[in-house]
Coordinates of C-alpha atoms in Angstrom, one line a residue:
X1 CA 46.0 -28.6 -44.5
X2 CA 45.1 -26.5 -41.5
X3 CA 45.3 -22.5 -42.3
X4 CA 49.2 -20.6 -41.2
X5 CA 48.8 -19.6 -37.6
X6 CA 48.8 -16.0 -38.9
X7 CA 45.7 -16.2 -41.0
X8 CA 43.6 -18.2 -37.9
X9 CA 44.8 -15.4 -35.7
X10 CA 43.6 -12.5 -38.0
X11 CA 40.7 -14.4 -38.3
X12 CA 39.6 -14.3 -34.8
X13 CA 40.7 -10.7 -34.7
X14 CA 38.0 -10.3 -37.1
X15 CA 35.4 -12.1 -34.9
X16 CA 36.3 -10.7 -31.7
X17 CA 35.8 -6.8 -33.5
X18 CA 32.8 -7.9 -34.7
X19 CA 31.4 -9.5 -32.2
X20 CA 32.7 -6.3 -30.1
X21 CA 31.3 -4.0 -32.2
X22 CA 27.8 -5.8 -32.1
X23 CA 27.8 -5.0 -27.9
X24 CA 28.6 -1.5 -28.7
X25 CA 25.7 -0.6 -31.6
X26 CA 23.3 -2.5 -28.8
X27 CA 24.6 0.1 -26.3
X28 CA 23.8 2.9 -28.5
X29 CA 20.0 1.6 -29.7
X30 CA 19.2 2.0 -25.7
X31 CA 21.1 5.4 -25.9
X32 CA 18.8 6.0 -28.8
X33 CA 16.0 4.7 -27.0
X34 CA 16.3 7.4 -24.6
X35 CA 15.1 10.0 -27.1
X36 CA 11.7 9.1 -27.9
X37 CA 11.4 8.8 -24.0
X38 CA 12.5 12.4 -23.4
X39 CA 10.1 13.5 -25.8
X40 CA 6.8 11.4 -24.0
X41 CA 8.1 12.8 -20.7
X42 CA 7.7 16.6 -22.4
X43 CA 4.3 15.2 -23.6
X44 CA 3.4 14.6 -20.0
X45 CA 4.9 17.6 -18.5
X46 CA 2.6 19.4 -20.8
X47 CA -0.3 17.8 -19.9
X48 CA 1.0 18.4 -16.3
X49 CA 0.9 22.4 -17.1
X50 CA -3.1 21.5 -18.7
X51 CA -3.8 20.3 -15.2
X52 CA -2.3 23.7 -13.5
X53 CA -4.3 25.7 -15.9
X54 CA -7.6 23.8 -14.8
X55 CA -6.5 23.9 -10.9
X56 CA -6.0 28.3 -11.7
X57 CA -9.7 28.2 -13.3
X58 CA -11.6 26.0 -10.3
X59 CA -9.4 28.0 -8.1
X60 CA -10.7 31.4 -9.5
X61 CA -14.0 30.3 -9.6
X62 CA -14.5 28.4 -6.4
X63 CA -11.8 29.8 -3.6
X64 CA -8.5 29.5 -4.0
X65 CA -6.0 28.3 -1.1
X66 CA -7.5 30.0 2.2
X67 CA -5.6 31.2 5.1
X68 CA -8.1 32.5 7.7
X69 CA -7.0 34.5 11.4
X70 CA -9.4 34.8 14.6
X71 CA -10.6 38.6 14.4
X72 CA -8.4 41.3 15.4
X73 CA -9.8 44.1 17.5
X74 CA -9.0 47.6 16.1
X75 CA -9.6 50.7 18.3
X76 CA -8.6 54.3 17.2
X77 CA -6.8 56.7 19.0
X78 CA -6.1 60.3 19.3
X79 CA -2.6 61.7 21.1
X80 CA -3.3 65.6 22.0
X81 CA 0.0 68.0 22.5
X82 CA 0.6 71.1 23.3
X83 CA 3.8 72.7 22.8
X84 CA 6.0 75.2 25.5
X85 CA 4.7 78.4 22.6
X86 CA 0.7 77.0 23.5
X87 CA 0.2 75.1 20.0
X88 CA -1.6 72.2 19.9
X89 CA -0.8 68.9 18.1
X90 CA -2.8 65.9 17.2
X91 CA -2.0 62.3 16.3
X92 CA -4.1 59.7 15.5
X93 CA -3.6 56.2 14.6
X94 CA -4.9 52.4 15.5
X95 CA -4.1 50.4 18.0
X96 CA -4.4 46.6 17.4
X97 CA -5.5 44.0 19.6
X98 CA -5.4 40.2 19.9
X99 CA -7.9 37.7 21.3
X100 CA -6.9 36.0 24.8
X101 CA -8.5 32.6 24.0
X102 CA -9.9 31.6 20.4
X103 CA -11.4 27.9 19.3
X104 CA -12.3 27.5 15.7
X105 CA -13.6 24.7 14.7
X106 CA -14.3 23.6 11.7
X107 CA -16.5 20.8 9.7
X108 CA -14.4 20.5 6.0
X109 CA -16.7 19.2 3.5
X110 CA -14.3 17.5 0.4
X111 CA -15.6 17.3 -3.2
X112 CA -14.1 16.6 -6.8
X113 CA -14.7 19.3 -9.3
X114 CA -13.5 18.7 -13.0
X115 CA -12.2 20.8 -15.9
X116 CA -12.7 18.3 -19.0
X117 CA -10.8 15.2 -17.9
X118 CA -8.6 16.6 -15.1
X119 CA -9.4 16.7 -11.3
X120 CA -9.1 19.0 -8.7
X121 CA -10.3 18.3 -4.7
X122 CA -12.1 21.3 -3.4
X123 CA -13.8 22.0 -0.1
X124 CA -16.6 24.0 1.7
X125 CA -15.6 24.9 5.2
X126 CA -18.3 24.8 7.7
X127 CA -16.9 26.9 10.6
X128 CA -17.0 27.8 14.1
X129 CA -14.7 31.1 15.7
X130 CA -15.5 32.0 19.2
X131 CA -13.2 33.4 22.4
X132 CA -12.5 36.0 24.4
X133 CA -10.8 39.5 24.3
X134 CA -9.2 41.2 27.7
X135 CA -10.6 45.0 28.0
X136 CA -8.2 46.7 26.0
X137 CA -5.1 48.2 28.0
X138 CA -3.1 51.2 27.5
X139 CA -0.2 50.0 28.9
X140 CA 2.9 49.1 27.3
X141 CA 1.7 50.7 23.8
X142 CA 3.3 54.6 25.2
X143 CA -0.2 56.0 24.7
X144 CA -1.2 56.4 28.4
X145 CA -2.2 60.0 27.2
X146 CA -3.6 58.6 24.5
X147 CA -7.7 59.0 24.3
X148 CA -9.4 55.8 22.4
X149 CA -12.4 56.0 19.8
X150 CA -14.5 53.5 22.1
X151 CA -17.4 54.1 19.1
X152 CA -15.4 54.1 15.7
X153 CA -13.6 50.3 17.2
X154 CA -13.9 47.4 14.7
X155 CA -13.7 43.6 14.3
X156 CA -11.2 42.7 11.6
X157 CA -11.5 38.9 10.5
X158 CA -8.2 38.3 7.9
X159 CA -9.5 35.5 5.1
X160 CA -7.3 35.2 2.3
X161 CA -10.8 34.7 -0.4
X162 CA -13.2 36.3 0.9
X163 CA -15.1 36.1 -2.8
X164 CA -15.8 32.3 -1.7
X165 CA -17.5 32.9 1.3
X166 CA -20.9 30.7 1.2
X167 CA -23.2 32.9 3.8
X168 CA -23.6 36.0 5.4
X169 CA -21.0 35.9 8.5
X170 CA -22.2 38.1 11.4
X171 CA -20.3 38.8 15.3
X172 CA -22.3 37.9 18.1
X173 CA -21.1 39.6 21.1
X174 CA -23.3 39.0 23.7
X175 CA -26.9 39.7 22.8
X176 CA -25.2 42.3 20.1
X177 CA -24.7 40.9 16.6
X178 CA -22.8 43.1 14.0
X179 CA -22.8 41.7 9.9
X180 CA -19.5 42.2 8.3
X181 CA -18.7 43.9 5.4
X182 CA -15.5 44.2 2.9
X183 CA -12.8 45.7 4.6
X184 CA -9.6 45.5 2.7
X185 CA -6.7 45.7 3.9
X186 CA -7.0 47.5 7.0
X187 CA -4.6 45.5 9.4
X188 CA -0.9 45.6 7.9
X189 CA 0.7 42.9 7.2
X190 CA -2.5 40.4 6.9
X191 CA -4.6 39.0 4.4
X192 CA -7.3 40.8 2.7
X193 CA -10.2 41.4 5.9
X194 CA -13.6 41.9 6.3
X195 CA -14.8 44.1 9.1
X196 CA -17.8 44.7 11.7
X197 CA -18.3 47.3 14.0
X198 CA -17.6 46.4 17.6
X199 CA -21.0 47.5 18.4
X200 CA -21.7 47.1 22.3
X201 CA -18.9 45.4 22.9
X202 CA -17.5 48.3 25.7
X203 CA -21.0 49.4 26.4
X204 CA -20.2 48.1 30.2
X205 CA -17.4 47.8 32.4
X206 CA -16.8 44.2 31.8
X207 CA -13.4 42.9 32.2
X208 CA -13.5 40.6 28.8
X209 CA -15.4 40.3 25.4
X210 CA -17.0 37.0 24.7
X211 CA -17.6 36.5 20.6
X212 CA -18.5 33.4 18.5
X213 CA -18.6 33.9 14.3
X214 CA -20.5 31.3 12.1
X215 CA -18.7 31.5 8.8
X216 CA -19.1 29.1 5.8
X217 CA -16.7 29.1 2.9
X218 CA -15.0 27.7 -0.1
X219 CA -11.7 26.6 -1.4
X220 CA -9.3 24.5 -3.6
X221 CA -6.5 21.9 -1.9
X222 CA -5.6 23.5 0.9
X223 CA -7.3 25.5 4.6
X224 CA -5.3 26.9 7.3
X225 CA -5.4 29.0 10.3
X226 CA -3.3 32.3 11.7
X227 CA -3.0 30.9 15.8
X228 CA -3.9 34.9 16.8
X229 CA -5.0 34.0 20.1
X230 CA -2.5 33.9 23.8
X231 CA -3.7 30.2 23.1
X232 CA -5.3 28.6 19.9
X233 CA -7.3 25.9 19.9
X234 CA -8.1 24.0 16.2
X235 CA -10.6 21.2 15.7
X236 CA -11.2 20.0 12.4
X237 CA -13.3 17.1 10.8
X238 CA -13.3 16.0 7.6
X239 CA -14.8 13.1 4.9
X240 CA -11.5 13.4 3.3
X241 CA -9.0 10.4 3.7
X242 CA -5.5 11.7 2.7
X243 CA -4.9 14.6 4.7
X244 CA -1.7 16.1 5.0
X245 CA -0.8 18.2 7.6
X246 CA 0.7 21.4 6.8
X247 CA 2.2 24.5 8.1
X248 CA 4.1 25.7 11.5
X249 CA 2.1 23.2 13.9
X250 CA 1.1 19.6 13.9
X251 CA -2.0 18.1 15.7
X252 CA -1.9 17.4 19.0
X253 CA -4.3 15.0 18.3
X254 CA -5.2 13.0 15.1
X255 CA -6.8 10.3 13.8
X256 CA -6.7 9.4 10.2
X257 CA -8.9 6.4 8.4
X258 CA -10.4 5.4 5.2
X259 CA -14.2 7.5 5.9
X260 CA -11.8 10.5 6.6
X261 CA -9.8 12.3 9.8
X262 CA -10.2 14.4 12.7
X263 CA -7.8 16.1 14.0
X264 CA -7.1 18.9 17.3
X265 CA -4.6 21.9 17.7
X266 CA -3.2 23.5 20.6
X267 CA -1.1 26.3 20.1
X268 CA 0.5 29.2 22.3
X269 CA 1.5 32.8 21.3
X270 CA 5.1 32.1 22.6
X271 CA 5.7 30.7 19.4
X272 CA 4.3 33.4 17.1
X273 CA 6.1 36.0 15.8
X274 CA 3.0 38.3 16.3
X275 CA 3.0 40.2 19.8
X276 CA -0.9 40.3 21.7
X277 CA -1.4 44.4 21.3
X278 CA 0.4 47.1 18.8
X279 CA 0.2 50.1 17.0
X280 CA 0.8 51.1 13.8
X281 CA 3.0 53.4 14.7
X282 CA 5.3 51.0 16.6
X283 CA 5.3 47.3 14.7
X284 CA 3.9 46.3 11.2
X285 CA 4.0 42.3 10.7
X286 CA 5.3 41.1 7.5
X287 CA 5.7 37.3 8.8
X288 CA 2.3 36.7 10.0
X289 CA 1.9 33.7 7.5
X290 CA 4.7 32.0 9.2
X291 CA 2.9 30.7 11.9
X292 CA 0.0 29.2 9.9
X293 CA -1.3 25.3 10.4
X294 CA -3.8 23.6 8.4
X295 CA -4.5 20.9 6.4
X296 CA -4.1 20.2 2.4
X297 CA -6.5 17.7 0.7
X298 CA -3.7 15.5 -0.4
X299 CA -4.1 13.3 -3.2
X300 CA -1.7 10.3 -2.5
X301 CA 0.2 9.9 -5.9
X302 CA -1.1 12.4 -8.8
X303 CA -1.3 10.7 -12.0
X304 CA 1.0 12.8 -14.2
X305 CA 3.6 12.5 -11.1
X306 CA 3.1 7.8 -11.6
X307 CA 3.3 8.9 -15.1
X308 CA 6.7 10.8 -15.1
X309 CA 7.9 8.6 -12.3
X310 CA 7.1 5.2 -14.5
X311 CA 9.2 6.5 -17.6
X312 CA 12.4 6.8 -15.0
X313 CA 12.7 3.2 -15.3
X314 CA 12.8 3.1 -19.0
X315 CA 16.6 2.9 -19.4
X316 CA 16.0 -1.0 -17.4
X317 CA 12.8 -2.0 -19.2
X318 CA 14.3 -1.5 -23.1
X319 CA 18.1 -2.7 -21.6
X320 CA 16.8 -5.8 -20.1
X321 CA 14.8 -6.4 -23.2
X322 CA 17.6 -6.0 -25.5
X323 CA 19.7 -7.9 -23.2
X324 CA 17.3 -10.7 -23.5
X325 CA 17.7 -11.1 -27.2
X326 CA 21.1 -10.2 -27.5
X327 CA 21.3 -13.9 -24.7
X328 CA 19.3 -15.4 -27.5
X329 CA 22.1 -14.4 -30.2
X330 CA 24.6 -15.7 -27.8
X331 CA 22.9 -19.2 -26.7
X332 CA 21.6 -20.2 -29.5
X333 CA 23.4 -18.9 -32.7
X334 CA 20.7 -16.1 -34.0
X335 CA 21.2 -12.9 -35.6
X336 CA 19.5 -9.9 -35.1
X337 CA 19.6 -6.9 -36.9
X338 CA 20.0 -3.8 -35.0
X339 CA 16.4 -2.4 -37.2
X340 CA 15.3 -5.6 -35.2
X341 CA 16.5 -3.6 -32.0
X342 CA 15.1 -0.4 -32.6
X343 CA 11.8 -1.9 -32.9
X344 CA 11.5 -3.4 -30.1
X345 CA 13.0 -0.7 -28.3
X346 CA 10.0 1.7 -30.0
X347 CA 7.1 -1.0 -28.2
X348 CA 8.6 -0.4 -25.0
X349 CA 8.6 3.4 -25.1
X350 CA 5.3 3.4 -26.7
X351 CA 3.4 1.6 -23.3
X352 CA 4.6 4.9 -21.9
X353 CA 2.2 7.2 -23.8
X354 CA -0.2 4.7 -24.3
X355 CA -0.1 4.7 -20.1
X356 CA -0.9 8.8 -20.2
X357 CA -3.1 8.7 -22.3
X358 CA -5.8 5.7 -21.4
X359 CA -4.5 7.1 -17.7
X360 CA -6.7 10.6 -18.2
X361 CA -9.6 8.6 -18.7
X362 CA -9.7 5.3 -17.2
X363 CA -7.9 5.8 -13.8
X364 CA -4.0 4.9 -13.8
X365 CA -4.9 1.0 -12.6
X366 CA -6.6 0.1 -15.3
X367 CA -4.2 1.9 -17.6
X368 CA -1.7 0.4 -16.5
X369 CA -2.5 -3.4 -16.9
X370 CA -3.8 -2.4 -20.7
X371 CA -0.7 -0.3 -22.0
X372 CA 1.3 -3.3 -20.4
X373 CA -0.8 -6.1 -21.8
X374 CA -0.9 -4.0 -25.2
X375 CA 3.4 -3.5 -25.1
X376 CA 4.1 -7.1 -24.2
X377 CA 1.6 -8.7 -26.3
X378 CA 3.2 -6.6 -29.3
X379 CA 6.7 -7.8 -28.2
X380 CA 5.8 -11.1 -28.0
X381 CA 4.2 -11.6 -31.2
X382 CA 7.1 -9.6 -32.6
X383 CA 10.0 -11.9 -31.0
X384 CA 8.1 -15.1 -32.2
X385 CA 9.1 -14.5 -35.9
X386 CA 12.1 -12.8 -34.9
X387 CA 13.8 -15.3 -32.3
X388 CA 12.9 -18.7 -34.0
X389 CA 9.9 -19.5 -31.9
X390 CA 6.9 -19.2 -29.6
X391 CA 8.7 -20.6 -26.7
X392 CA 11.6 -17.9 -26.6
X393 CA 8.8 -15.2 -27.0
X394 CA 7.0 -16.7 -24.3
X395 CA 10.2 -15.8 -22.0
X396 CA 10.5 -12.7 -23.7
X397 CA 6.6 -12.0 -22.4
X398 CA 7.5 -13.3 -19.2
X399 CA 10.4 -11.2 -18.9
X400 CA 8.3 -8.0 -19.8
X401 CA 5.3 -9.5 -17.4
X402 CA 8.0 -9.5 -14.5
X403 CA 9.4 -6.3 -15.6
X404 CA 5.6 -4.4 -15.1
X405 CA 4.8 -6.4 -11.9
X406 CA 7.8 -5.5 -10.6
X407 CA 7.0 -1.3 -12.0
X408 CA 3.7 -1.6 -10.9
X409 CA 4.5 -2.2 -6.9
X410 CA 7.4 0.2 -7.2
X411 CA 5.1 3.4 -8.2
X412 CA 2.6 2.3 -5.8
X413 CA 5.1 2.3 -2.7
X414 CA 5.6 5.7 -1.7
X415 CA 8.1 5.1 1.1
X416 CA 9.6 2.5 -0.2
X417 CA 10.1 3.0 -3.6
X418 CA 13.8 3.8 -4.0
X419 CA 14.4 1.1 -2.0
X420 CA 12.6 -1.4 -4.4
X421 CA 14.2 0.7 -7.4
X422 CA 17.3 -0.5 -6.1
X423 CA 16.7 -3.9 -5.2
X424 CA 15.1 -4.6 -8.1
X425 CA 18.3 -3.5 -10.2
X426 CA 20.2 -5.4 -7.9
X427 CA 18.3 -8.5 -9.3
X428 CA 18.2 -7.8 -12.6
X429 CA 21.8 -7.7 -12.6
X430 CA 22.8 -10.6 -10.8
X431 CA 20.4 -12.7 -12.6
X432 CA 22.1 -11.3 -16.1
X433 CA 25.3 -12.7 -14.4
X434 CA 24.2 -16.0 -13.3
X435 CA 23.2 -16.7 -16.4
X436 CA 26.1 -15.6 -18.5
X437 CA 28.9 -17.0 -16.1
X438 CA 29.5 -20.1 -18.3
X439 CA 29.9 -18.2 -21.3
X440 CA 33.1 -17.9 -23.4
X441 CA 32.6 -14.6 -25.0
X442 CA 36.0 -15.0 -27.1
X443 CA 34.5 -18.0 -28.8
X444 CA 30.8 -16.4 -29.6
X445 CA 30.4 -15.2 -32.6
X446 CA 32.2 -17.8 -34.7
X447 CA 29.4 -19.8 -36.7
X448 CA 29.1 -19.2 -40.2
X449 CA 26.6 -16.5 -40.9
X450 CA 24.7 -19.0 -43.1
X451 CA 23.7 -21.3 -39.8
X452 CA 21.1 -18.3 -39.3
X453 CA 18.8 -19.6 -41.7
X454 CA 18.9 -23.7 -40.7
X455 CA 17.8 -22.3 -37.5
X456 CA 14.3 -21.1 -39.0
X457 CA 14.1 -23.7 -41.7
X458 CA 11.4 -25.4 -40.1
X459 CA 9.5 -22.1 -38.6
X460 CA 6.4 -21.8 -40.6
X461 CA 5.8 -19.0 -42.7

């Protein structure tokens, strides 16, 4: 006789909070899951802070980030008074004064320098600074009865590390040429400066001061230039193929391609903070830096930054996966044990630190398709015994192959990669859905428990 109604409906109570339940401990494995990934994403934000430490060391070493100016002409004064009672007063100070044309051009020579495993892109700056001053002018600066040190006037040139520079730089003014020393800091408000007498630079009555400076130096990631003149002109070459422009001004002109870029400035002193002439007495810049350009040797997609951006798509990698299986429980009457989850869910977070670390040596391509191969062939071999059969693994690979193809193109597009995030997700989804759309999910779940081991009755082993 068939069972009272009361007893079938208890019965698929039963089911239906089991089969419930079974959705809700898959939920929390890939909740789970999420911890061993927040600990590989500490390991490579460690390694990330290893890589700083190597950059400080080259840096320290070689020339650290350079910001260099066009030179700045300093003249003394002296301001005699003499008071209504006959006693006389003296004040002395520096005026400062600006170029009215400067070119600097500049040959940037790119190299790799290494600290164990890790990389860091250094240059050596071949370069160029000429222009022209006006004769220095009283007016405007309130020191008409002023009377300038014509002799004790100096060249300041502002370099932000001057222990990298490769030569001996000199001022040629004219037939004159001056060699610079250390200077410190003697113009307020700019970098660190080394100095050279102005020598015979106002020996005559000329109206301007022509000057060139040859000047080689060194430096780590990143070069640029204080626009000091009433107009600046940049030009810059380089071997290096991923420059990024940087700082208050673009090129005017640029041309970027794989043997490496040029690239030309033009820049006024309407723009700049800076006036053409002060004194000390009357301004002191503390925004100079403001209205630097340059260039940084940019290095298109770091590996720790693949790294860290890979393991962000963790969460769809172990859910697809699980959801995969749990489909096989569904469709053909398996079932897994949620040990049987975690395990899985432990091969896909392992291709993530198996990615860092054959990544530090191998370059992240190759990494990549070996951790993936590695993860998926682990899976698959796994699932085989697991699901019933080579054939489900086989999808199970394929799924996973799809999965890293799909990964793969998404770290590599660097404009379009939250696009493809999301489109891929959009996929994902609606392929789960498809395929689940004929499913009764109020009748899954009612086979005997014992139908579980007729399915592997003729698996071998």
């Amino acid at each position: 006789p068939p069972p009272p109604p009361l007893l079938c409906y208890r019965r698929q109570r039963q089911m239906c909070i089991r089969d419930s339940s079974r959705i809700v401990i898959i939920a929390v494995l890939v909740l789970v899951m999420l911890i061993p990934m927040a600990m590989t994403r500490g390991v490579i934000h460690d390694r990330q802070m290893i890589n700083q430490v190597a950059l400080q060391d080259i840096m320290r070493s070689w020339g650290g980030r350079q910001l260099i100016g066009g030179p700045i002409l300093v003249v003394p004064y002296k301001i005699v008074r003499v008071d209504p009672y006959g006693d006389r007063f003296e004040t002395d100070g520096d005026a400062y004064f600006l170029p009215e044309a400067l070119s600097i051009d500049v040959v940037l020579v790119p190299e790799v320098r290494y600290r164990g495993i890790h990389e860091i892109p250094v240059f050596t700056a071949n370069t160029k600074i000429s222009g022209e001053f006006p004769r220095p002018d009283k007016s405007g600066l309130g020191l008409e009865t002023a009377e300038f040190d014509w002799p004790a006037a100096y060249f300041a040139l502002p370099i932000s590390d001057a222990r990298a520079i490769r030569n001996s730089p000199s001022l040629q003014i004219g037939e004159s040429r001056q060699d610079f020393v250390a200077g410190g800091a003697k113009v307020p408000g700019f970098p660190a400066q080394i100095v050279a007498a102005a020598g015979a630079a106002f020996e005559n009555d000329a109206t301007t001061i022509g000057f060139s400076i040859d000047i080689d130096f060194g430096g780590t990631e990143q070069i640029q230039f204080l626009p000091l003149g009433d107009l600046t002109t940049g030009n810059m070459q380089s071997a290096w193929a991923s420059p990024s422009f940087s700082g208050a001004y673009l090129p005017e002109i640029r041309k970027v391609s794989d043997d490496g870029f040029t690239a030309t400035w033009r820049v006024s002193s309407l723009g700049r903070e800076l006036p053409s002439r002060w004194r000390a007495a009357t301004y002191e810049n503390t925004s100079v830096q403001n209205s630097a350009f340059g260039v940084d040797l940019f290095q298109p997609v770091g590996l720790y930054q693949l790294a860290d951006r890979a393991t962000k798509y963790a969460v769809l990698f172990i859910g697809l996966t699980f959801i995969a299986c749990f489909l096989f429980e569904v469709l053909t009457e398996l079932r897994l044990h949620p040990l049987q989850y975690l395990l899985v869910g432990f091969a896909n977070t392992l291709f993530y630190l198996l990615l860092l670390s054959f990544a530090e040596h191998t370059g992240f391509g190759w990494s990549y398709l070996v951790s993936s191969l590695a993860s998926t062939g682990l899976i698959a071999a796994y699932s085989a015994k697991i699901l019933g059969g080579w054939k489900r693994a086989a999808l199970i690979a394929a799924i996973l192959a799809c999965l890293y193809g799909f990964l793969y193109l998404t770290l590599n597009a660097e404009s379009y990669a939250m696009l493809a995030g999301s489109v891929g997700l959009w996929l994902s989804l609606g392929l789960i859905m498809y395929l689940t759309r004929g499913i009764d999910w109020y009748r899954w779940g009612k086979v005997e428990e014992g139908r579980q081991a007729e399915l592997f009755a003729d698996q071998p082993g």
